Amino acid sequence: MTEPKARRALGSGPWFHDWFQSASSPFVEPHWSDGGKFFVNYIAHPMAGSSYAYIYRQNDPLAMRLEFGQPGYFSHLAKETGIAALSSLQWEIGPMSEASIENVGMPPDRYKMAWVDMVITPSLGVAWRAGEDAVDRYVIEKLERKIDSTAGKAAIRILLNPTRAMANAMAGQKPWKRPARP
């Protein structure tokens, strides 16, 4: 009896083969740069890492109301870094990733899959998130006391906390939402 074509294509066919070829690129021919623009690698990717961290935080009841500088805040950043790193790895080389869907890193273009995205996204992303929390606590809250307009307060929150706004939108919340203060 012959194996069904779909099972053959997924099990031993080109999809798995191409995915593994693509995903192995940073390990087979390690290099830092993927040739991407500075803005993409060092601004946009960290913003994505920050959004991953915020999404994790939104779903962790123990961390939802942690404010910048409070006891437990910085130890929770380590958990968020791990989640952001796993999210970044999934996006780069996971089963639903650039490597599996687009075959980024497939020979002969192995240089398009590099370590920059897998390191910078979570590390600078969580630093970005902590920076937004600091801005929220020490800048936005002071500005909000001087602004009477609800729309103005919402705009300040979105503009000065863009990755929190993105995470809120992804959760189906208003982008300017802030967890209730303890």
GROMACS .gro file of C-alpha atoms in nm:
model
  182
    1MET     CA    1   0.000   0.000   0.000
    2THR     CA    2   0.133   0.341  -0.091
    3GLU     CA    3   0.157   0.632   0.147
    4PRO     CA    4  -0.090   0.921   0.084
    5LYS     CA    5   0.066   1.212  -0.106
    6ALA     CA    6  -0.012   1.469   0.167
    7ARG     CA    7   0.158   1.262   0.436
    8ARG     CA    8   0.458   1.202   0.211
    9ALA     CA    9   0.487   1.577   0.134
   10LEU     CA   10   0.473   1.675   0.502
   11GLY     CA   11   0.659   1.382   0.652
   12SER     CA   12   0.952   1.339   0.421
   13GLY     CA   13   0.872   1.575   0.139
   14PRO     CA   14   0.987   1.922   0.050
   15TRP     CA   15   0.815   2.117   0.330
   16PHE     CA   16   1.006   1.956   0.616
   17HIS     CA   17   1.325   1.937   0.415
   18ASP     CA   18   1.307   2.305   0.315
   19TRP     CA   19   1.210   2.416   0.666
   20PHE     CA   20   1.504   2.235   0.824
   21GLN     CA   21   1.739   2.367   0.557
   22SER     CA   22   1.619   2.722   0.626
   23ALA     CA   23   1.603   2.699   1.005
   24SER     CA   24   1.949   2.545   1.033
   25SER     CA   25   2.111   2.841   0.862
   26PRO     CA   26   2.220   3.035   1.176
   27PHE     CA   27   2.373   2.718   1.317
   28VAL     CA   28   2.537   2.585   1.001
   29GLU     CA   29   2.680   2.919   0.886
   30PRO     CA   30   2.661   3.144   1.193
   31HIS     CA   31   2.668   3.517   1.128
   32TRP     CA   32   2.529   3.825   1.301
   33SER     CA   33   2.379   4.040   1.027
   34ASP     CA   34   2.095   3.943   0.798
   35GLY     CA   35   2.146   4.245   0.575
   36GLY     CA   36   1.835   4.415   0.715
   37LYS     CA   37   1.811   4.788   0.769
   38PHE     CA   38   1.908   4.939   1.104
   39PHE     CA   39   1.548   5.049   1.171
   40VAL     CA   40   1.412   4.697   1.120
   41ASN     CA   41   1.675   4.514   1.325
   42TYR     CA   42   1.728   4.761   1.608
   43ILE     CA   43   1.395   4.947   1.638
   44ALA     CA   44   1.109   4.743   1.486
   45HIS     CA   45   1.225   4.403   1.614
   46PRO     CA   46   1.277   4.529   1.971
   47MET     CA   47   0.930   4.684   1.954
   48ALA     CA   48   0.797   4.339   1.864
   49GLY     CA   49   0.990   4.189   2.155
   50SER     CA   50   0.840   4.450   2.386
   51SER     CA   51   0.492   4.365   2.258
   52TYR     CA   52   0.555   3.994   2.324
   53ALA     CA   53   0.660   4.084   2.680
   54TYR     CA   54   0.350   4.300   2.734
   55ILE     CA   55   0.123   4.023   2.607
   56TYR     CA   56   0.282   3.784   2.856
   57ARG     CA   57   0.243   4.039   3.132
   58GLN     CA   58  -0.125   4.094   3.047
   59ASN     CA   59  -0.184   3.725   3.102
   60ASP     CA   60   0.013   3.687   3.424
   61PRO     CA   61  -0.208   3.785   3.720
   62LEU     CA   62   0.096   3.827   3.944
   63ALA     CA   63   0.259   4.079   3.711
   64MET     CA   64  -0.039   4.272   3.572
   65ARG     CA   65  -0.015   4.553   3.823
   66LEU     CA   66   0.360   4.560   3.878
   67GLU     CA   67   0.496   4.910   3.832
   68PHE     CA   68   0.845   5.009   3.729
   69GLY     CA   69   1.080   4.984   4.027
   70GLN     CA   70   0.846   4.792   4.259
   71PRO     CA   71   0.971   4.478   4.435
   72GLY     CA   72   0.947   4.187   4.193
   73TYR     CA   73   0.939   4.407   3.884
   74PHE     CA   74   1.291   4.339   3.763
   75SER     CA   75   1.279   3.966   3.841
   76HIS     CA   76   0.963   3.945   3.631
   77LEU     CA   77   1.156   4.100   3.341
   78ALA     CA   78   1.364   3.781   3.328
   79LYS     CA   79   1.047   3.578   3.265
   80GLU     CA   80   0.938   3.826   3.000
   81THR     CA   81   1.278   3.801   2.832
   82GLY     CA   82   1.235   3.425   2.810
   83ILE     CA   83   0.887   3.459   2.658
   84ALA     CA   84   1.009   3.723   2.413
   85ALA     CA   85   1.301   3.496   2.316
   86LEU     CA   86   1.071   3.199   2.255
   87SER     CA   87   0.833   3.416   2.055
   88SER     CA   88   1.118   3.552   1.848
   89LEU     CA   89   1.257   3.203   1.784
   90GLN     CA   90   0.913   3.083   1.676
   91TRP     CA   91   0.884   3.379   1.437
   92GLU     CA   92   1.231   3.312   1.292
   93ILE     CA   93   1.272   2.932   1.285
   94GLY     CA   94   0.959   2.773   1.437
   95PRO     CA   95   0.696   2.563   1.262
   96MET     CA   96   0.499   2.875   1.159
   97SER     CA   97   0.790   3.105   1.080
   98GLU     CA   98   0.992   3.282   0.817
   99ALA     CA   99   1.196   2.965   0.780
  100SER     CA  100   0.899   2.730   0.736
  101ILE     CA  101   0.664   2.947   0.534
  102GLU     CA  102   0.897   3.169   0.331
  103ASN     CA  103   1.210   2.953   0.346
  104VAL     CA  104   1.417   3.250   0.464
  105GLY     CA  105   1.772   3.123   0.513
  106MET     CA  106   1.743   2.851   0.249
  107PRO     CA  107   2.066   2.795   0.058
  108PRO     CA  108   2.214   2.976  -0.125
  109ASP     CA  109   2.074   3.279   0.067
  110ARG     CA  110   2.172   3.164   0.417
  111TYR     CA  111   2.281   3.516   0.513
  112LYS     CA  112   1.913   3.623   0.534
  113MET     CA  113   1.871   3.417   0.853
  114ALA     CA  114   2.105   3.551   1.121
  115TRP     CA  115   2.149   3.585   1.496
  116VAL     CA  116   2.068   3.956   1.508
  117ASP     CA  117   1.692   3.897   1.512
  118MET     CA  118   1.703   3.615   1.767
  119VAL     CA  119   1.918   3.813   2.012
  120ILE     CA  120   1.812   4.175   1.965
  121THR     CA  121   1.434   4.117   1.957
  122PRO     CA  122   1.406   3.979   2.312
  123SER     CA  123   1.695   4.161   2.480
  124LEU     CA  124   1.633   4.514   2.354
  125GLY     CA  125   1.260   4.438   2.346
  126VAL     CA  126   1.237   4.385   2.720
  127ALA     CA  127   1.460   4.687   2.778
  128TRP     CA  128   1.219   4.884   2.557
  129ARG     CA  129   0.926   4.757   2.764
  130ALA     CA  130   1.092   4.857   3.090
  131GLY     CA  131   1.162   5.199   2.936
  132GLU     CA  132   0.794   5.239   2.846
  133ASP     CA  133   0.699   5.145   3.202
  134ALA     CA  134   0.938   5.407   3.337
  135VAL     CA  135   0.798   5.667   3.096
  136ASP     CA  136   0.446   5.572   3.204
  137ARG     CA  137   0.522   5.606   3.572
  138TYR     CA  138   0.740   5.918   3.567
  139VAL     CA  139   0.628   6.112   3.258
  140ILE     CA  140   0.282   6.010   3.138
  141GLU     CA  141   0.121   6.018   3.481
  142LYS     CA  142   0.251   6.374   3.536
  143LEU     CA  143   0.131   6.485   3.191
  144GLU     CA  144  -0.212   6.332   3.253
  145ARG     CA  145  -0.257   6.547   3.564
  146LYS     CA  146  -0.215   6.855   3.342
  147ILE     CA  147  -0.443   6.737   3.059
  148ASP     CA  148  -0.819   6.765   3.098
  149SER     CA  149  -0.910   6.592   2.771
  150THR     CA  150  -0.975   6.217   2.772
  151ALA     CA  151  -0.866   6.205   2.406
  152GLY     CA  152  -0.545   6.392   2.494
  153LYS     CA  153  -0.467   6.145   2.773
  154ALA     CA  154  -0.534   5.853   2.539
  155ALA     CA  155  -0.310   6.005   2.270
  156ILE     CA  156  -0.024   6.057   2.517
  157ARG     CA  157  -0.048   5.696   2.633
  158ILE     CA  158  -0.047   5.560   2.277
  159LEU     CA  159   0.235   5.785   2.153
  160LEU     CA  160   0.464   5.734   2.452
  161ASN     CA  161   0.381   5.365   2.506
  162PRO     CA  162   0.343   5.230   2.151
  163THR     CA  163   0.420   4.865   2.227
  164ARG     CA  164   0.177   4.855   2.520
  165ALA     CA  165  -0.082   5.005   2.285
  166MET     CA  166  -0.009   4.727   2.033
  167ALA     CA  167  -0.035   4.455   2.297
  168ASN     CA  168  -0.362   4.604   2.421
  169ALA     CA  169  -0.501   4.611   2.067
  170MET     CA  170  -0.395   4.248   2.015
  171ALA     CA  171  -0.585   4.157   2.333
  172GLY     CA  172  -0.898   4.331   2.204
  173GLN     CA  173  -0.858   4.618   2.452
  174LYS     CA  174  -0.848   4.991   2.397
  175PRO     CA  175  -0.489   5.079   2.300
  176TRP     CA  176  -0.462   5.339   2.579
  177LYS     CA  177  -0.572   5.099   2.856
  178ARG     CA  178  -0.356   5.080   3.166
  179PRO     CA  179  -0.398   4.821   3.442
  180ALA     CA  180  -0.556   4.960   3.757
  181ARG     CA  181  -0.297   5.087   4.002
  182PRO     CA  182  -0.254   4.892   4.327
   0.00000   0.00000   0.00000
